[in-house]
Short mmCIF file of N, CA, C and O and ligand atoms in Angstrom, two decimals:
data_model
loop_
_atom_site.label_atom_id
_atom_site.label_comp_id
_atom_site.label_asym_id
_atom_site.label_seq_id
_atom_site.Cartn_x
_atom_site.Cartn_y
_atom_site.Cartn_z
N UNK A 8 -146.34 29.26 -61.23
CA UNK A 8 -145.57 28.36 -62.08
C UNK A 8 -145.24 29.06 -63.39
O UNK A 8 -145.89 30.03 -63.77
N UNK A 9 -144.15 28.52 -64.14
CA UNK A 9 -143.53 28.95 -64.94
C UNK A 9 -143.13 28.32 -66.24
O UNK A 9 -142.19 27.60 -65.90
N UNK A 10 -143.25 28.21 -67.14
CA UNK A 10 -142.61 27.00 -68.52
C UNK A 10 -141.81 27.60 -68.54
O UNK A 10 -141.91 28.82 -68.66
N UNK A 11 -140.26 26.74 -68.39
CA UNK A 11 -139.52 26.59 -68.82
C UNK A 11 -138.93 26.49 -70.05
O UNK A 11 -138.09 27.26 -70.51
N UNK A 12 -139.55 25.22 -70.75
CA UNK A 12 -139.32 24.43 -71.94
C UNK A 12 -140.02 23.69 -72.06
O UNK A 12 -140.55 22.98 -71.21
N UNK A 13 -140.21 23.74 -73.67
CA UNK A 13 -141.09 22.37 -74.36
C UNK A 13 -139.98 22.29 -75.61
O UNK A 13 -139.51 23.20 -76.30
N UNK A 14 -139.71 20.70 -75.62
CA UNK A 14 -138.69 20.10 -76.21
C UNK A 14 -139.84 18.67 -76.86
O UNK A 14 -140.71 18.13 -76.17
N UNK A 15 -139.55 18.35 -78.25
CA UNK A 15 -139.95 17.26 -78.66
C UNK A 15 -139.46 15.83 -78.15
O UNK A 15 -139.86 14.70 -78.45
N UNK A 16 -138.58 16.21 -77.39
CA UNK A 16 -137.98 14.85 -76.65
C UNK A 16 -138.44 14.78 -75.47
O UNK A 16 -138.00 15.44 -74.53
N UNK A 17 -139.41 13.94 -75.40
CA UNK A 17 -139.51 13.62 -73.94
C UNK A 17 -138.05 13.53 -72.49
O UNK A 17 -137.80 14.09 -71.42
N UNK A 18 -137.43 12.45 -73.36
CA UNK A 18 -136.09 11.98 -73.03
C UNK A 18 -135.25 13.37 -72.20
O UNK A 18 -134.71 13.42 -71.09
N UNK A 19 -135.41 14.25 -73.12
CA UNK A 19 -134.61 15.64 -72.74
C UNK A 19 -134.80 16.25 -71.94
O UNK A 19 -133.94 16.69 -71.18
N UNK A 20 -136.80 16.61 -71.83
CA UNK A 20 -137.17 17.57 -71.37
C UNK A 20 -137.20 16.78 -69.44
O UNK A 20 -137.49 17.34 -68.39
N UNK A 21 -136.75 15.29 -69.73
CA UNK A 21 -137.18 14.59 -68.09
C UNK A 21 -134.65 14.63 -67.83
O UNK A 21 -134.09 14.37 -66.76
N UNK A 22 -134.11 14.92 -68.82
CA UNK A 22 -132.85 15.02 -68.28
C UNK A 22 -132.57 16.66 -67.57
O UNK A 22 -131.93 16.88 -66.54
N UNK A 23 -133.20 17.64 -68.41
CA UNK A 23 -133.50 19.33 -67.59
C UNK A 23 -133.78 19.10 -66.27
O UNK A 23 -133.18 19.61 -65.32
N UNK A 24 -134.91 18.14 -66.20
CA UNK A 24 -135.53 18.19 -64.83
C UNK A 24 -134.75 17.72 -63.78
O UNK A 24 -134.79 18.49 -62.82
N UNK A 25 -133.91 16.55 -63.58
CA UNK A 25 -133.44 15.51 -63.06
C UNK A 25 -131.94 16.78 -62.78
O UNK A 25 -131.35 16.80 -61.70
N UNK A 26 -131.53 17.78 -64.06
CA UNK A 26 -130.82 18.81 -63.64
C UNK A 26 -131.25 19.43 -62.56
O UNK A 26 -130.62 19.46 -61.50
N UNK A 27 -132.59 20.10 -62.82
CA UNK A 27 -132.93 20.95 -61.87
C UNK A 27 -133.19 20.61 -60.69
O UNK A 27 -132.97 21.44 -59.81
N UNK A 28 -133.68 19.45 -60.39
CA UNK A 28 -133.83 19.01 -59.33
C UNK A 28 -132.45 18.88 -58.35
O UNK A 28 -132.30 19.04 -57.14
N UNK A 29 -131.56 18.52 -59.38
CA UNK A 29 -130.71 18.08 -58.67
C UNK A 29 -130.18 19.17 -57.84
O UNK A 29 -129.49 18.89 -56.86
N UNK A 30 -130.51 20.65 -58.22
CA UNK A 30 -130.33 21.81 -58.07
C UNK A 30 -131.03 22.44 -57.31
O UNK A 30 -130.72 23.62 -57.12
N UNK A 31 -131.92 22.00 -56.80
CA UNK A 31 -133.01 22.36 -55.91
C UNK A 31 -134.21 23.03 -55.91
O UNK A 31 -134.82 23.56 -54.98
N UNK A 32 -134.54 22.90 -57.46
CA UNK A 32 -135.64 23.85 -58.39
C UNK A 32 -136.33 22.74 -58.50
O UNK A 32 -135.95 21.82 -59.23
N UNK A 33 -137.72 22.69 -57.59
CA UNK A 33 -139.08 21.93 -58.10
C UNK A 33 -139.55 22.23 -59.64
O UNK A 33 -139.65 23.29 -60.26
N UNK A 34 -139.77 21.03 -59.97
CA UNK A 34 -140.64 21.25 -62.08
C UNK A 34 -141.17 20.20 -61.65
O UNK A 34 -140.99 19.43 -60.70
N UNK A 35 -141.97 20.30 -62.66
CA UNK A 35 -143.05 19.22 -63.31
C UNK A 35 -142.78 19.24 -64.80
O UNK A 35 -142.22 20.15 -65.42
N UNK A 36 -143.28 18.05 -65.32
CA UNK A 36 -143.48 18.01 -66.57
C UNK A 36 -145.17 17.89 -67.13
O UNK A 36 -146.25 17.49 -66.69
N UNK A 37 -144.83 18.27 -67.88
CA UNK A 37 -146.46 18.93 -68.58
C UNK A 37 -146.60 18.09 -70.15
O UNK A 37 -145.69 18.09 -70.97
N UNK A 38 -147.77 17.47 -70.33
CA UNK A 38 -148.06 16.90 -71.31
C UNK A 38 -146.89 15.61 -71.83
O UNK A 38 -146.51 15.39 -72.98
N UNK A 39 -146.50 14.86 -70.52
CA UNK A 39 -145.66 13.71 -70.64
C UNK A 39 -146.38 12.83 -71.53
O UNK A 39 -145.86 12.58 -72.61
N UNK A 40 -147.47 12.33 -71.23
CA UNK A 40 -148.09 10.89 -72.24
C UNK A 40 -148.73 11.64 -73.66
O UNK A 40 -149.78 12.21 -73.99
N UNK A 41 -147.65 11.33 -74.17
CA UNK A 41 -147.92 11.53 -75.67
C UNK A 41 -148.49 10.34 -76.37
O UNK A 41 -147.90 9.33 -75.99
N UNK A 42 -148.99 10.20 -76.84
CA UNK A 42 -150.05 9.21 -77.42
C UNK A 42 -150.62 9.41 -78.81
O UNK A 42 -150.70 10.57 -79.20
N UNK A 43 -151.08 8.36 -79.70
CA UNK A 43 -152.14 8.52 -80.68
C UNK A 43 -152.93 9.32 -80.27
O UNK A 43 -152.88 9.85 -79.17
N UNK A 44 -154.13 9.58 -81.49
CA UNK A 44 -155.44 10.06 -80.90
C UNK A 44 -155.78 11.14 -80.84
O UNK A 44 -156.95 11.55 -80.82
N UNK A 45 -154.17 12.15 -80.78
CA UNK A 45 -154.88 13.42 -80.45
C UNK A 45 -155.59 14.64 -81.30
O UNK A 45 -155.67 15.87 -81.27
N UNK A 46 -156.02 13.58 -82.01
CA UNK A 46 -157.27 14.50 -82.60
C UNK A 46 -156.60 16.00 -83.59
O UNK A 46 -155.80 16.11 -84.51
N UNK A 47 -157.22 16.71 -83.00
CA UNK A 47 -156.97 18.06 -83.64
C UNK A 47 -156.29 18.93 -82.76
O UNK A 47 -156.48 20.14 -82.79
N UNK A 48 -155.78 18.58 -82.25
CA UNK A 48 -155.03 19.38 -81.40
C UNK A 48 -153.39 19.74 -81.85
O UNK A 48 -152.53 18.86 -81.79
N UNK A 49 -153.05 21.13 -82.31
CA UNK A 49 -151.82 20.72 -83.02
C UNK A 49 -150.49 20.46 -82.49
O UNK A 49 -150.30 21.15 -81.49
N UNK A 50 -149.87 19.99 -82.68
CA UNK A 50 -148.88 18.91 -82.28
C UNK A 50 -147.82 19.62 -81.46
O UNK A 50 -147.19 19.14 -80.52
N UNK A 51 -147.72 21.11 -82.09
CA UNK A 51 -146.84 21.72 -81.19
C UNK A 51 -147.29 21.99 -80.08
O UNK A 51 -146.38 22.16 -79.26
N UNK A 52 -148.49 22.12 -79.61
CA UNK A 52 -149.07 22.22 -78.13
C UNK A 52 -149.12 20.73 -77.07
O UNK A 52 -149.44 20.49 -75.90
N UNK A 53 -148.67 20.03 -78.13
CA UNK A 53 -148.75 18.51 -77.44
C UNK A 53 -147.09 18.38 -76.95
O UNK A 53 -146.62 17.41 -76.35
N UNK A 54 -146.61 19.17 -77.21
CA UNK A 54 -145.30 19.14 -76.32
C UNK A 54 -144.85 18.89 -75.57
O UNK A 54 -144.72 19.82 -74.78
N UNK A 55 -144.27 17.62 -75.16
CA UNK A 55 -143.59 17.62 -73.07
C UNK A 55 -142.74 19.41 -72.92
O UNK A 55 -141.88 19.96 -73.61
N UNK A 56 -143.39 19.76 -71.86
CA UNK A 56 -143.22 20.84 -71.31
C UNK A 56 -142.78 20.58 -69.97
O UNK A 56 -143.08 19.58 -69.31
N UNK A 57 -141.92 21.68 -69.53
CA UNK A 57 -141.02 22.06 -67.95
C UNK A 57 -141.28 23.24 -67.84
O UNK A 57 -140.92 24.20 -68.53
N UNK A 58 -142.59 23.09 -66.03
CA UNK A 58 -142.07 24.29 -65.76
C UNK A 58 -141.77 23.68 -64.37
O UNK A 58 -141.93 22.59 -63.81
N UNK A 59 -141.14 25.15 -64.04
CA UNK A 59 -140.56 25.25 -62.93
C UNK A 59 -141.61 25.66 -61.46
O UNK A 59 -142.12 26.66 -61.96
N UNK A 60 -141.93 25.63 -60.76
CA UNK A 60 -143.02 25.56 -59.68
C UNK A 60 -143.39 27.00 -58.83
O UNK A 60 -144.40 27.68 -58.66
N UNK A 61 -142.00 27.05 -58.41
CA UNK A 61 -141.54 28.67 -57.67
C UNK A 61 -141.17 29.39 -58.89
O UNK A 61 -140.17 28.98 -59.49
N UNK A 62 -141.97 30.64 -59.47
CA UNK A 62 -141.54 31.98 -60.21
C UNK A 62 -140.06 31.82 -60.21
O UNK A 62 -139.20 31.58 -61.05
N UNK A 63 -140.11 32.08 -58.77
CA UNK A 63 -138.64 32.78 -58.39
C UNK A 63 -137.14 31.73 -58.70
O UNK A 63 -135.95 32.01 -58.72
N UNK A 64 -137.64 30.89 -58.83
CA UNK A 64 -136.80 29.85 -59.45
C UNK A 64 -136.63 29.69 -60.99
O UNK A 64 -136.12 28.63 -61.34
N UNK A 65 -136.92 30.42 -61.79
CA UNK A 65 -137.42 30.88 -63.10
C UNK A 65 -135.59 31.27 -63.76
O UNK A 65 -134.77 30.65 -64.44
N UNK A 66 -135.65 32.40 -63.19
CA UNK A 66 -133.73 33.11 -63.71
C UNK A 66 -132.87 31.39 -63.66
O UNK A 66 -132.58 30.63 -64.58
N UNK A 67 -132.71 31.30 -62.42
CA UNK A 67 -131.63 30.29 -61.76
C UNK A 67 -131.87 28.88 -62.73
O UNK A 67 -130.80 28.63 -63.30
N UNK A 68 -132.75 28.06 -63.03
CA UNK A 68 -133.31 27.22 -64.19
C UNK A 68 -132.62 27.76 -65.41
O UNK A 68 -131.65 27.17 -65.88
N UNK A 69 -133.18 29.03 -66.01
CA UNK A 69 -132.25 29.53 -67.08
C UNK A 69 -131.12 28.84 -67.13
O UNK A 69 -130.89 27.83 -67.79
N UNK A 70 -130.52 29.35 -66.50
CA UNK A 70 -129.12 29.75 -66.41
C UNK A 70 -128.66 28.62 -65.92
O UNK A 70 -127.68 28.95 -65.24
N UNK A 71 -128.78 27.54 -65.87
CA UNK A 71 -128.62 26.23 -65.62
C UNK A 71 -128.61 25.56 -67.31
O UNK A 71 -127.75 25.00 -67.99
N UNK A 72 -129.87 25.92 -67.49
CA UNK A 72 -130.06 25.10 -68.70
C UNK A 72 -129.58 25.73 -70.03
O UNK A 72 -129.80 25.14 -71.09
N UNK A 73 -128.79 27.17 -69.99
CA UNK A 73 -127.92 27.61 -70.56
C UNK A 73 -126.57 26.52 -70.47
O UNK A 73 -126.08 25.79 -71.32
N UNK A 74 -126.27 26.72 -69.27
CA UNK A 74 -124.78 26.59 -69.01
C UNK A 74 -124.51 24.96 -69.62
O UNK A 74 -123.49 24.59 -70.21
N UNK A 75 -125.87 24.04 -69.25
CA UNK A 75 -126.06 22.65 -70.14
C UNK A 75 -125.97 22.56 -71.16
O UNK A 75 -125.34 21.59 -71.57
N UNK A 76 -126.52 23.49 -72.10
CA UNK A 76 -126.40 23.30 -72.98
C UNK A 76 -124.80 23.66 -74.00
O UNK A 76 -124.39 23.09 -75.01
N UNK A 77 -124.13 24.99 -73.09
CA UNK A 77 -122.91 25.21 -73.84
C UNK A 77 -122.22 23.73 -72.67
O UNK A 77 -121.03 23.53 -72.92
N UNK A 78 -122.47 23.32 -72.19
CA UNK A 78 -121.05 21.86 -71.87
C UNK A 78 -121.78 20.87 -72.34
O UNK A 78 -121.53 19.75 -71.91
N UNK A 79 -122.74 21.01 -73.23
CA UNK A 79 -123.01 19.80 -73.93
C UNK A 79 -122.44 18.70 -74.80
O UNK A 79 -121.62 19.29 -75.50
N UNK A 80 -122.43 17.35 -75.16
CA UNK A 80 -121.14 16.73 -75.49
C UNK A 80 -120.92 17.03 -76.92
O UNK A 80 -121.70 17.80 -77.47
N UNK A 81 -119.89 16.48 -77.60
CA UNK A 81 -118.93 15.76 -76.48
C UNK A 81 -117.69 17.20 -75.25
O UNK A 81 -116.89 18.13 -75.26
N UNK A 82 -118.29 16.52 -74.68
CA UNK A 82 -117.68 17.43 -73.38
C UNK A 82 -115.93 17.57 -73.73
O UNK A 82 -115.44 16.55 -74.22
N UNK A 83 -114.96 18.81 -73.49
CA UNK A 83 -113.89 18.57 -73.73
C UNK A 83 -113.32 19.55 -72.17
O UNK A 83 -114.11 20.01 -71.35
N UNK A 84 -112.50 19.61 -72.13
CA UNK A 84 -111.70 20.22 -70.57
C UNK A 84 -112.08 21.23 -70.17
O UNK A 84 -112.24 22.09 -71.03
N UNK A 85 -112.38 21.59 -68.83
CA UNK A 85 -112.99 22.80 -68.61
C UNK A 85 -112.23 22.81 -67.47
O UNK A 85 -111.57 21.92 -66.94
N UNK A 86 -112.48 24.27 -67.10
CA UNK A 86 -111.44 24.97 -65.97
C UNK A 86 -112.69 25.01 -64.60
O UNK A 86 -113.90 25.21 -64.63
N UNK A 87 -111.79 24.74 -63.52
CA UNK A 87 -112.70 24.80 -62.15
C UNK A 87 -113.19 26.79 -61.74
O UNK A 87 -112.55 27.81 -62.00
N UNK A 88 -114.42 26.65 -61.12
CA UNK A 88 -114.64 28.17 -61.49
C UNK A 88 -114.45 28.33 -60.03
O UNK A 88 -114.45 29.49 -59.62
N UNK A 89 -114.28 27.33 -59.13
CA UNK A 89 -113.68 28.10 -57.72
C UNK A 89 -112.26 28.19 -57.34
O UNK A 89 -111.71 29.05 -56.64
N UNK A 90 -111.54 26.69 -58.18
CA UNK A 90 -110.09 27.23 -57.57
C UNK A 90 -109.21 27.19 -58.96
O UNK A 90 -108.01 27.42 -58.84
N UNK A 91 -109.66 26.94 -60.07
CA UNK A 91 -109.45 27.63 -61.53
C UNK A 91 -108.52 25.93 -61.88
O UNK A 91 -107.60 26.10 -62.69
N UNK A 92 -108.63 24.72 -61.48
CA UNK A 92 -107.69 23.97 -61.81
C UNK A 92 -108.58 23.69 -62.71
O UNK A 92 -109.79 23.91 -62.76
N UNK A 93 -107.32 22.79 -63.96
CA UNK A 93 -108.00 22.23 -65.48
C UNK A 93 -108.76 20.69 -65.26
O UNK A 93 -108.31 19.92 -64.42
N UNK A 94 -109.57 20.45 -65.81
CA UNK A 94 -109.93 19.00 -65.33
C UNK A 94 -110.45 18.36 -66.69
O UNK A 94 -110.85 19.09 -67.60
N UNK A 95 -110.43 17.21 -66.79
CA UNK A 95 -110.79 16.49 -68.25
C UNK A 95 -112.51 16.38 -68.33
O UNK A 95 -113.32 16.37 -67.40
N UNK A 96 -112.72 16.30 -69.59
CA UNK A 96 -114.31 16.38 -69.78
C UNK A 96 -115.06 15.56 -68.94
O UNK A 96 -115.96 16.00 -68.22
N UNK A 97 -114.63 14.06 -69.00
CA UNK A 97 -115.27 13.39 -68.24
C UNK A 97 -115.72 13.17 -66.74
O UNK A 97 -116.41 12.22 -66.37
N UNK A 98 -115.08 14.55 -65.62
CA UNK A 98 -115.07 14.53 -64.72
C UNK A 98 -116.36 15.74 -64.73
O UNK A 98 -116.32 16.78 -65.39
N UNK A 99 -117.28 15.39 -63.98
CA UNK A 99 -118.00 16.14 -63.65
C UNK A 99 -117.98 16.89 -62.28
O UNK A 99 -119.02 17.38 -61.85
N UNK A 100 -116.89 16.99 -61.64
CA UNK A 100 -116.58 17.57 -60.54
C UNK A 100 -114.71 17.47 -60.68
O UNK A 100 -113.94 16.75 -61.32
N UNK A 101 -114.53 18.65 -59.70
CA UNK A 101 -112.89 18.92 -59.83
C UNK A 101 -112.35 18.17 -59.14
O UNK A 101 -112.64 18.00 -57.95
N UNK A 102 -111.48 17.61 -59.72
CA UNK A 102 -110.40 16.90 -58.50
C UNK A 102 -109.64 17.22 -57.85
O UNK A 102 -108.92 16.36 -57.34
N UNK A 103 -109.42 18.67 -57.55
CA UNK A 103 -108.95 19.45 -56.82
C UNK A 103 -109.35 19.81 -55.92
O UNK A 103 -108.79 19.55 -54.85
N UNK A 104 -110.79 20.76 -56.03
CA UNK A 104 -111.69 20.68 -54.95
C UNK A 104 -112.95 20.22 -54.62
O UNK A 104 -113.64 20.54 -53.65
N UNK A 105 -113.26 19.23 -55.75
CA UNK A 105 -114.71 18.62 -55.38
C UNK A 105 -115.83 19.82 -55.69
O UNK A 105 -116.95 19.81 -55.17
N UNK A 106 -115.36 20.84 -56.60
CA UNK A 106 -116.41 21.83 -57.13
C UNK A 106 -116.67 20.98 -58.34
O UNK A 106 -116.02 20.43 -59.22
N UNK A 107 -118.44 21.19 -57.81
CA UNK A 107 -119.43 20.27 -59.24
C UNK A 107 -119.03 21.29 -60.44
O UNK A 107 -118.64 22.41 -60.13
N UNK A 108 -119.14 20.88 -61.99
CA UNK A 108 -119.15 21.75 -63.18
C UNK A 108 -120.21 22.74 -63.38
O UNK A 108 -121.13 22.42 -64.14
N UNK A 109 -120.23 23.91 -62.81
CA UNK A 109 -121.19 24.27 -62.58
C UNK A 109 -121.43 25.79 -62.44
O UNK A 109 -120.84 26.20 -61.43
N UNK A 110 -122.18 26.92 -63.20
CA UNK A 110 -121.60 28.32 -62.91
C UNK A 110 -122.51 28.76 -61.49
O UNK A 110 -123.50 28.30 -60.92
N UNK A 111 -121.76 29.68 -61.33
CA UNK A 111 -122.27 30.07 -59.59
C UNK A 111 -123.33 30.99 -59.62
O UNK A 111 -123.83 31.39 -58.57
ZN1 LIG B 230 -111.60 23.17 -58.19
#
């Protein structure tokens, strides 16, 4: 296994995942129940953390959660990367060819 990311947002670090998954990269999240209490433990280690399960799934995650973050909103027109047609932000797949937004 691998960390990915630790993000102060819970919220965030479970939208990466729900990416990756969707992608076919097993994660877990690490230190989800954040809570009072925790003592002395310092806060940056109390982090919701992502890793990824398979090593080898490690690059491909990257580069996912790169590519998320540059089409992050507000989303504006992007070009299809298999048959190059223009499509409006809000489409998350081409209407041309049904290619998801997505680098290869
Ligand atoms: Zn297309």
């Amino acid at each position: 296994m691998k960390r990915l990311i630790s993000h102060e947002s819970l919220a965030h670090v479970g939208h990466v995942r729900n990416l990756l998954e969707q992608s076919g990269i097993a994660c877990l999240v690490k230190n989800e129940q954040l809570s009072g209490g925790l003592g002395e433990i310092p806060f940056l280690e109390c982090l919701p953390e992502l890793w990824v399960v398979k090593d080898s799934d490690l690059a491909r995650a990257q580069a996912l959660i790169r590519d998320m973050e540059q089409t992050a909103a507000p989303r504006g027109p992007w070009r299809c990367r298999r048959c190059g047609e223009s499509n409006e932000g809000q489409f998350a797949a081409c209407w041309q060819c049904g290619a998801a937004d997505e680098s290869g």
